[in-house]
Coordinates of C-alpha atoms in Angstrom, one line a residue:
X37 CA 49.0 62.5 84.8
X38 CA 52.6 61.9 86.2
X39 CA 54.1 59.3 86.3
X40 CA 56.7 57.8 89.0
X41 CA 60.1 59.1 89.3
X42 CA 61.2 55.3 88.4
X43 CA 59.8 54.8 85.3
X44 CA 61.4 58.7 84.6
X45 CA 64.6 56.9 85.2
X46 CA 64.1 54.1 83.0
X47 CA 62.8 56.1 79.9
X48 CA 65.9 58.5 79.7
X49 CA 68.4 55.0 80.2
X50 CA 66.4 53.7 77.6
X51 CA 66.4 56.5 76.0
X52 CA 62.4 56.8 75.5
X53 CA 61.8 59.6 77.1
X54 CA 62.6 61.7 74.7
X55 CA 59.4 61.1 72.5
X56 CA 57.0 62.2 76.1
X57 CA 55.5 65.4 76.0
X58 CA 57.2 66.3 79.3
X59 CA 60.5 65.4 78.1
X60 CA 60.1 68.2 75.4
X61 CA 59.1 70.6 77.9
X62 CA 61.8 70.5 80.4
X63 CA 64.3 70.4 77.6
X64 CA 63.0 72.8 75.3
X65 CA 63.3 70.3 72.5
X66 CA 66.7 69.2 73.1
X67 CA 65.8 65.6 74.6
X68 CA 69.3 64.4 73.5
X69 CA 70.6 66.0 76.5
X70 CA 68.2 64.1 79.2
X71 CA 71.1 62.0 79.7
X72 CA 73.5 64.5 81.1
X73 CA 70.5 66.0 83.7
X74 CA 70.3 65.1 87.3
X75 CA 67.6 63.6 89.2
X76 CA 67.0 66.3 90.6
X77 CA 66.0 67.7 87.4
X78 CA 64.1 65.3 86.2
X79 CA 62.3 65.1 89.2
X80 CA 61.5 69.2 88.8
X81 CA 57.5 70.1 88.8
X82 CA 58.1 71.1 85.5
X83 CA 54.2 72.0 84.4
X84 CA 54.1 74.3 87.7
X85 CA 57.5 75.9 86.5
X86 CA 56.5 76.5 83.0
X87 CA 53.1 77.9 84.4
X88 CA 52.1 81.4 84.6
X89 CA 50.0 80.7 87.2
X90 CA 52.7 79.6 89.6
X91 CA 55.8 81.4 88.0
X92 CA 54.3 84.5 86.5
X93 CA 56.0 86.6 83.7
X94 CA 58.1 89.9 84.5
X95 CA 55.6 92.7 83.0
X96 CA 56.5 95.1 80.7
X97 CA 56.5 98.8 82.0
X98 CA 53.1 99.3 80.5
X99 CA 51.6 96.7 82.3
X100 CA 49.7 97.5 86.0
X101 CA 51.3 95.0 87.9
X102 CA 48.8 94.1 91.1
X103 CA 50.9 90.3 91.9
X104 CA 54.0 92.0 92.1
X105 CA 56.1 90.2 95.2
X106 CA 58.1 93.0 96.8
X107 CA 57.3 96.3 97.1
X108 CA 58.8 99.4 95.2
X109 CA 61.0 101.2 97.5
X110 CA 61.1 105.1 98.2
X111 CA 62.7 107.2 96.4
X112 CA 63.9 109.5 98.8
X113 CA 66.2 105.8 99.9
X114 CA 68.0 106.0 96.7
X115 CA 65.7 103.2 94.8
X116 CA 67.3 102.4 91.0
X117 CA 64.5 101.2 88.5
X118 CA 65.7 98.9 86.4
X119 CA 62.5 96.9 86.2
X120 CA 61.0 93.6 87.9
X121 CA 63.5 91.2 87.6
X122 CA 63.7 89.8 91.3
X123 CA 61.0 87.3 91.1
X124 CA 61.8 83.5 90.4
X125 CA 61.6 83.0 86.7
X126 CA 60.6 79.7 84.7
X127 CA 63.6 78.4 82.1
X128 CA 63.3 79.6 78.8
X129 CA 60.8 81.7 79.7
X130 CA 61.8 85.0 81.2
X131 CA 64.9 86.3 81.0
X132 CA 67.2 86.2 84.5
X133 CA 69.9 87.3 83.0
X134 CA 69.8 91.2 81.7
X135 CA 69.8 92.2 77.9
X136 CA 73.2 93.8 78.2
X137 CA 74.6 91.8 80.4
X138 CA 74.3 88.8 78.1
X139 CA 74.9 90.5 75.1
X140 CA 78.7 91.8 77.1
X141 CA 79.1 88.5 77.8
X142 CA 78.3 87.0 74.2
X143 CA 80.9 90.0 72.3
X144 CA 83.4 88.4 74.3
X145 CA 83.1 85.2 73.4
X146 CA 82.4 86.4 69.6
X147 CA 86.4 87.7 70.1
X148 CA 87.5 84.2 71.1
X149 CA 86.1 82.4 68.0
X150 CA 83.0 81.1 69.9
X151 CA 79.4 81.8 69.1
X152 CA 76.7 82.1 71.9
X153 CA 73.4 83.0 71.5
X154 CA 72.7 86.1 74.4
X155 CA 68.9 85.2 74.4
X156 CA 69.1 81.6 75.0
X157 CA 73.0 80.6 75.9
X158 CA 73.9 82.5 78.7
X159 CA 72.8 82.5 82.8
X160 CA 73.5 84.9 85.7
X161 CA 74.8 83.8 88.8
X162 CA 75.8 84.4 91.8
X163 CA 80.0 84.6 90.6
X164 CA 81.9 81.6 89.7
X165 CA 80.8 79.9 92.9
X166 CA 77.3 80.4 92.0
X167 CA 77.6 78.7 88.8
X168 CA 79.5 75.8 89.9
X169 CA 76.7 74.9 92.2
X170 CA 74.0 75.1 89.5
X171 CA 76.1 72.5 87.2
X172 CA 76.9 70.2 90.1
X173 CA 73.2 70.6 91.2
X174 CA 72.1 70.3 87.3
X175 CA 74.2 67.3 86.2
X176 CA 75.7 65.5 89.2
X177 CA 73.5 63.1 91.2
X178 CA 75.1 60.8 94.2
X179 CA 77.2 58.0 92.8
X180 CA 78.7 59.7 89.9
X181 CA 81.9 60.1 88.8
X182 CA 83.6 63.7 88.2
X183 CA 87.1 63.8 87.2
X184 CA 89.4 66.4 88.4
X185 CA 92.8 67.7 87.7
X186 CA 95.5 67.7 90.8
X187 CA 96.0 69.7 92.2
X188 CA 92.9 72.4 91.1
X189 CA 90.6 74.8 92.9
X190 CA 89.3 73.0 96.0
X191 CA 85.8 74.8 95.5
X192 CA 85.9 71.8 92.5
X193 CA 86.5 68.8 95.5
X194 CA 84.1 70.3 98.5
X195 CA 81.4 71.0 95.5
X196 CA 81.6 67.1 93.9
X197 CA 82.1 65.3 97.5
X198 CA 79.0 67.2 98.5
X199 CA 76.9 65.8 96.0
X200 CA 77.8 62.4 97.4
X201 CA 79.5 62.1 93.6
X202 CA 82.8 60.5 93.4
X203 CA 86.4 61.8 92.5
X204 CA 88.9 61.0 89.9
X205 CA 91.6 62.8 90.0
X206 CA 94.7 63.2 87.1
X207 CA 97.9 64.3 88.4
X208 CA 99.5 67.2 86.6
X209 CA 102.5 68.8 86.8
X210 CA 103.7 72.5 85.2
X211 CA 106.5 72.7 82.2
X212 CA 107.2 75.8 81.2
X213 CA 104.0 77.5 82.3
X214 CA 102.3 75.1 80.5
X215 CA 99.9 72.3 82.4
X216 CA 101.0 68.4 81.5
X217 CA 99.4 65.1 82.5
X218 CA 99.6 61.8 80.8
X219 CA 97.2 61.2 78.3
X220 CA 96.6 57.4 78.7
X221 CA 96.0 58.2 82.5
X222 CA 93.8 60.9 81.8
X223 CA 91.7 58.8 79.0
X224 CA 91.7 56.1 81.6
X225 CA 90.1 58.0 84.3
X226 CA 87.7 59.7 82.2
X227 CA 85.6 56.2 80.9
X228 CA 82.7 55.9 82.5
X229 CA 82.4 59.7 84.0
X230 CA 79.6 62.0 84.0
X231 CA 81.6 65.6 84.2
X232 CA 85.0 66.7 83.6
X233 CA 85.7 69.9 86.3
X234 CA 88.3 71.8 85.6
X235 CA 90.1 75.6 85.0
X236 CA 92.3 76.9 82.8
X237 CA 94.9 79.0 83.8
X238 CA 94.9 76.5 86.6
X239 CA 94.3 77.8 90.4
X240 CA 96.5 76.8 92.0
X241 CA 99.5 76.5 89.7
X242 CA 98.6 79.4 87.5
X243 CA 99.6 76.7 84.2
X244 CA 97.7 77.3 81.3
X245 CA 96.4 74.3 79.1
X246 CA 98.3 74.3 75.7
X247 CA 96.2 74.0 72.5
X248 CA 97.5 70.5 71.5
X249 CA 96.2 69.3 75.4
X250 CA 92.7 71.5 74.7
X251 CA 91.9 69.7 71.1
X252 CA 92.9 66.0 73.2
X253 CA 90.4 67.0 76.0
X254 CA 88.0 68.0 73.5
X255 CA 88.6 65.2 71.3
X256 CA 87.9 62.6 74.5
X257 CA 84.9 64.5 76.5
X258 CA 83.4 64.5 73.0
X259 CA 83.7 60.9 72.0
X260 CA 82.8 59.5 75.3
X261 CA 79.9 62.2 75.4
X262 CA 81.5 63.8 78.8
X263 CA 80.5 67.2 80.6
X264 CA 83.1 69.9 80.5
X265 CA 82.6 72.0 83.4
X266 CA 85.3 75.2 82.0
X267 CA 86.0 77.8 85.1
X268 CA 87.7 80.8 82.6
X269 CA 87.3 83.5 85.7
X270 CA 91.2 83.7 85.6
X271 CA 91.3 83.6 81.2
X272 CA 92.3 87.5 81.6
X273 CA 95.3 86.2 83.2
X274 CA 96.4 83.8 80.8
X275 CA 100.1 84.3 79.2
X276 CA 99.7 83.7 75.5
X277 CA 96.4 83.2 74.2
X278 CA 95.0 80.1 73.6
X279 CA 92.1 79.1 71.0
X280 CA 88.8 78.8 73.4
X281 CA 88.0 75.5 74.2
X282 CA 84.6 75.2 73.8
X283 CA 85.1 76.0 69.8
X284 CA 87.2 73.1 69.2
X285 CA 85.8 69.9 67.4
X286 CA 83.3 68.4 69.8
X287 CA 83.2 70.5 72.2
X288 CA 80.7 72.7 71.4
X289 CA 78.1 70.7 72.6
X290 CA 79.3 69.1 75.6
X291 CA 80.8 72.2 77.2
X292 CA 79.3 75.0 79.7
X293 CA 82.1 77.7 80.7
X294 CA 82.1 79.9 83.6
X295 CA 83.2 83.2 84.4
X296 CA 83.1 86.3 86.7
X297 CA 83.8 89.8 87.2
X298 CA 86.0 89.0 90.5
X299 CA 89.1 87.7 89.3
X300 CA 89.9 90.2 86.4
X301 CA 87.9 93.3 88.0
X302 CA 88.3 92.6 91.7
X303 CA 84.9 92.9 92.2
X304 CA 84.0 90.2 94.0
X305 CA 81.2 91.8 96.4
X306 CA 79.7 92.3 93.1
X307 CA 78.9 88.5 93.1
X308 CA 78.4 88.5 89.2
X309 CA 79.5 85.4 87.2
X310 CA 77.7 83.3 84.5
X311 CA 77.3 80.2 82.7
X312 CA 77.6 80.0 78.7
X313 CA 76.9 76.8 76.6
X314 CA 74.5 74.9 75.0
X315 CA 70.8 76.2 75.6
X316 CA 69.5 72.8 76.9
X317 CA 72.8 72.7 79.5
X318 CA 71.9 76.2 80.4
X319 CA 67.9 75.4 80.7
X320 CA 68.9 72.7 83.2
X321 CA 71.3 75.1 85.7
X322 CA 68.7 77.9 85.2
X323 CA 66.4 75.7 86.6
X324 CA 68.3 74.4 89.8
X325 CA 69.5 78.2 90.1
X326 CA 65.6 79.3 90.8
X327 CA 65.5 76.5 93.5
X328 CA 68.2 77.7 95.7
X329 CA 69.3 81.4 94.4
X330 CA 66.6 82.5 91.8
X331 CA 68.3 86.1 90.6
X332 CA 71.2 88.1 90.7
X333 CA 70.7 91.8 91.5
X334 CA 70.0 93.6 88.4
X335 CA 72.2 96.5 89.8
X336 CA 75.1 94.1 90.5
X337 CA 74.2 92.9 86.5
X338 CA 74.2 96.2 85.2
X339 CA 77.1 97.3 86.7
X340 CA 79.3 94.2 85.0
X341 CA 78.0 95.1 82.5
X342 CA 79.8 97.9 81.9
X343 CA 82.6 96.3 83.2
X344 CA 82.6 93.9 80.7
X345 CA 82.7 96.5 77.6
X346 CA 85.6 97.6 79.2
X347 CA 88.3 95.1 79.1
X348 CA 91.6 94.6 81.1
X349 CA 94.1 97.6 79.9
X350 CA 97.8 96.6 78.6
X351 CA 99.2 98.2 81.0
X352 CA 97.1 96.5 83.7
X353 CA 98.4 92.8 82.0
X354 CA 102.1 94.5 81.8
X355 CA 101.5 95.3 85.8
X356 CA 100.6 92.0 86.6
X357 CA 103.4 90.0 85.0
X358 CA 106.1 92.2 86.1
X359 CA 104.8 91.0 90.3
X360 CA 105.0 87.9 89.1
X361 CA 107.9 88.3 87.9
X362 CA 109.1 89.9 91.1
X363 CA 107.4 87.3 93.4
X364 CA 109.2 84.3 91.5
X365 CA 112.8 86.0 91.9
X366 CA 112.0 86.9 95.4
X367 CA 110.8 83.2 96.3
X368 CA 114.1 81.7 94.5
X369 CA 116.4 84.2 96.2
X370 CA 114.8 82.1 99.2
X371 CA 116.7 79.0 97.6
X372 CA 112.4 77.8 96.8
X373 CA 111.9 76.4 93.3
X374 CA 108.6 77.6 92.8
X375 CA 106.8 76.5 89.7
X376 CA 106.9 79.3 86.8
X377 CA 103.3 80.0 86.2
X378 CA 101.9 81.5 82.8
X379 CA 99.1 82.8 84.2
X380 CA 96.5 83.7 87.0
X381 CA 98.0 85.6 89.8
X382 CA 99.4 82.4 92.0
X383 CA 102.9 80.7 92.6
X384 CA 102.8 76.9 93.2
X385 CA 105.6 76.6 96.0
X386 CA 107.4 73.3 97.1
X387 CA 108.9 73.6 100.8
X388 CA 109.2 69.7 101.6
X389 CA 113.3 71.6 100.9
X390 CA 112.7 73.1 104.9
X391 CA 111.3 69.6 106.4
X392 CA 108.0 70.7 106.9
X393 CA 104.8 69.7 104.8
X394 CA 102.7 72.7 103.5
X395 CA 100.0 73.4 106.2
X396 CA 102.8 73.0 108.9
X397 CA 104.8 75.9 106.7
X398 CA 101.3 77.7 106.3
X399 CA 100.0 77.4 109.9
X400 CA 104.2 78.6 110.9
X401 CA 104.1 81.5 108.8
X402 CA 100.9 82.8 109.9
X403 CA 101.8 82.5 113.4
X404 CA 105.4 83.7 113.9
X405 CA 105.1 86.8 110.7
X406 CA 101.4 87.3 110.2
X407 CA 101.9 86.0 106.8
X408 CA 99.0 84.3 105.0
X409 CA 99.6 81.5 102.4
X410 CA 97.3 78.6 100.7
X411 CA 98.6 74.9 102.5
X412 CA 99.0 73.0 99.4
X413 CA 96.6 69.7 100.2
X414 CA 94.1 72.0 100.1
X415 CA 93.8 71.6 96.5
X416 CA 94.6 67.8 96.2
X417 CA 97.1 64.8 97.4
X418 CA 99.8 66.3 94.7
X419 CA 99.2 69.8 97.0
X420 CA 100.8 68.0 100.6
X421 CA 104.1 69.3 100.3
X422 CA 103.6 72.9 98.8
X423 CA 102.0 76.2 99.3
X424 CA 100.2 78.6 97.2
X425 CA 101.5 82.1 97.1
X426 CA 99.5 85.1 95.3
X427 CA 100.4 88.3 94.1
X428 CA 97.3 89.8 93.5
X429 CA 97.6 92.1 96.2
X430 CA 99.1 95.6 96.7
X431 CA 102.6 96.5 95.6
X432 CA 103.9 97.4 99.4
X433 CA 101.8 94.4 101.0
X434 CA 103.6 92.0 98.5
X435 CA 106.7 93.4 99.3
X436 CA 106.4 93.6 103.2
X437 CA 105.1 90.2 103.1
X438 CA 108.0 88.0 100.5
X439 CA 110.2 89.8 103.5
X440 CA 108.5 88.3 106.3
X441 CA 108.4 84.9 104.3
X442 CA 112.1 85.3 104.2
X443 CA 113.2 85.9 107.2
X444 CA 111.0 83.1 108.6
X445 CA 112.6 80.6 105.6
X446 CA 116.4 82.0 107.1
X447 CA 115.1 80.6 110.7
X448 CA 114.2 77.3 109.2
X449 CA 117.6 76.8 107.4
X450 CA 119.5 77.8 110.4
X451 CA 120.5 75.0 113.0
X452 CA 119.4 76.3 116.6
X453 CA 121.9 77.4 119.0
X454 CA 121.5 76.9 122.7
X455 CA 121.1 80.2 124.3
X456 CA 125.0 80.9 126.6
X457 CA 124.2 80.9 130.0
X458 CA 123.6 84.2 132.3
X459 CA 125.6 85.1 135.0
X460 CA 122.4 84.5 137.2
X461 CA 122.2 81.2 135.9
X462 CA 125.7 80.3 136.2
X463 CA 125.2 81.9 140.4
X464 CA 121.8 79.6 141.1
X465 CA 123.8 76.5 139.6
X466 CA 126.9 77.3 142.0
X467 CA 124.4 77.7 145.1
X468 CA 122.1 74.8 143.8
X469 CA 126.3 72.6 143.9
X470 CA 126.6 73.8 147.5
X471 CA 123.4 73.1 148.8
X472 CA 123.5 69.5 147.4
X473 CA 127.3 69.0 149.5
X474 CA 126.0 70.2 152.3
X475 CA 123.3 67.4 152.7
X476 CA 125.6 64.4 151.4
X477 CA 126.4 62.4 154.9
X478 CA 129.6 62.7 156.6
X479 CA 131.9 59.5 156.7
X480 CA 134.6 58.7 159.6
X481 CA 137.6 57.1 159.2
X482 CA 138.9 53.9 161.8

């Protein structure tokens, strides 16, 4: 028999549901996490989820499957058979997330200190985007409190504020490459929250957290029993190497990390990114993934995959810091400071130097050199006065571009001269003088 939605609510504050049978179920056993779930969540038909019934099982190959929901397609169109793995799939039931994808995923990890079980740890989805929306949807319900860094990725803002959850936000600022923010402000804002959002290098300063600032943020999300919502699409990216976060003290189990293929591999039509944590975390996403995007294509998974075994070459890293290299000497040659980043492929720009704010700098650029940068308050209140500027393109198209940028900065610094008058102007004025004479009224002397 179920019981109302309200009384749901008041077990798991009182923390009671966690000795109901349905409690177990939903979270696999791991009722100590009932807290951090959303109501939409706990509100999820469970039993119909977990049964057969309704959500059947992906079939092995020597199974006749007759209730299979979309039809084999021809061979002669090029069909690849990698197995029925399209259907929507109960948590902790069938895998959505291919053997060898997880498995990729979980070597990588293994390299960063941090274990992760492939079976149980680890979702699919559809890229970094994808995987943001299954945490907000898991985790976040309308009212909450999610505290973000400023400036950061404004994917993070639009994602909370449509939730209906509320912002806090912690200024930072970049020293040496390196991200800063005041601990007693960020220990402030983070009482009372549900979920900590954030990235690491930083989009859009390209400022990686330093180890001492990872083990404080790990030390406070676990004490006040916080999510830690950890985008690591740009981690390829990242100057020196940091210890992983989510294998420091206390963070372990409070801590689900994203990723994708599109930042380090350009693949972004791929749409391939995952979340990795604690199973019960992962049980809860899985589940709000089925409700709005139930699978990733297993071609798409295969194919990072392989990706994955095959990680960024040296000379690739080398390629990347010598642009931004070159795009910081070409922005200062400007007379811009921009901030020096030690990671991710982006250049945090001030220009409040040229009297103009960031989107009037942006929206000018694009309309007088076809030049395309990121308005700064796009990514928070710190962002109003700056612009983001990314290298990640091609060699010539970053070059023909920083040349664009500065010949439209030389217009700005320049005071404008009145154009000298024509000699057609200076003949319409003298005819315009004598026309005006001729109509004044004639005076007589006595």
């Amino acid at each position: 028999m179920a019981i109302p939605f309200w009384l749901t609510k008041l077990l798991v504050r009182t923390r009671l549901a966690r000795f109901t049978p349905r409690a177990r179920r939903l979270t696999d056993g791991g009722t100590a996490y009932l807290k951090y779930y959303s109501d939409r969540v706990l509100a999820a038909p469970v039993e119909e989820l977990l049964d057969p019934a309704f959500v059947p099982a992906a079939p092995n190959f020597d199974v006749l499957d007759l209730n299979q929901p979309t039809p084999d397609a021809p061979a002669a169109r090029g069909a690849v058979s990698v197995g029925r793995t399209d259907a929507l799939c109960a948590p902790g039931r069938v895998p959505v997330t291919l053997p060898e994808l997880s498995k990729a995923i979980a070597d990588r990890y293994k390299q960063a200190g941090r274990t992760v079980n492939p079976a149980t740890d680890i979702l699919a989805t559809h890229g970094a985007t994808g995987a943001l929306a299954a945490a907000l949807d898991a985790f976040v319900n309308p009212g909450d409190r999610v505290v973000l860094f400023d400036p950061c990725s404004s994917l993070f803002n639009l994602g909370v504020r449509s939730r209906h959850a509320n912002v806090s936000r912690v200024p930072t600022w970049v020293e040496d490459g390196r991200l800063r923010y005041i601990a007693r402000d960020f220990e402030r804002a983070m009482r009372g929250a549900k979920m900590l959002v954030l990235s690491d290098p930083n989009n859009p300063t390209g400022a990686s957290l330093a180890n001492e600032d990872l083990e404080h943020i790990a030390w406070i999300a676990g004490g006040y029993g916080i999510l830690v919502y950890l985008d690591e699409s740009f981690a390829a990216f990242r100057g020196e190497r940091t210890r992983t976060f989510a294998a420091m003290p206390g963070a372990d189990r409070v801590t689900i990390t994203a990723g994708s293929v599109s930042q380090e591999f350009g693949q972004a039509g791929m749409r391939v990114g995952w979340l990795a944590g604690p199973r019960h975390l992962v049980r809860a996403c899985q589940l709000t993934a089925n409700l709005s995007a139930p699978y990733v294509p297993p071609v798409c998974q295969q194919a990072a995959a392989k990706l994955l075994t095959e990680p960024m070459a040296p000379e690739a890293a080398q390629r990347f810091r010598s642009k931004r290299q070159y795009t910081l000497d070409r922005l200062r040659a400007m007379g811009l400071e921009p901030e020096a980043p030690s990671g991710g492929y982006f250049t945090w720009v001030p220009v409040t130097g040229l009297n103009l704010d960031g989107r009037a700098f942006a929206e000018r650029l694009l309309r007088e050199e076809r030049v395309q940068v990121g308005p700064g308050v796009a990514f928070g209140p710190s962002g109003v006065g700056h612009v983001r500027v990314s290298f990640a393109t091609d060699d010539g198209r970053l070059r023909e571009g920083l040349n664009r940028m500065a010949a439209f900065v030389e217009r700005l610094r320049k005071p404008e001269v009145p154009a000298p008058k024509t000699e057609e102007t200076s003949e319409t004025a003298v005819k315009e003088k004598e026309q005006s004479e001729e109509k004044k009224p004639a005076f007589s002397r006595a």
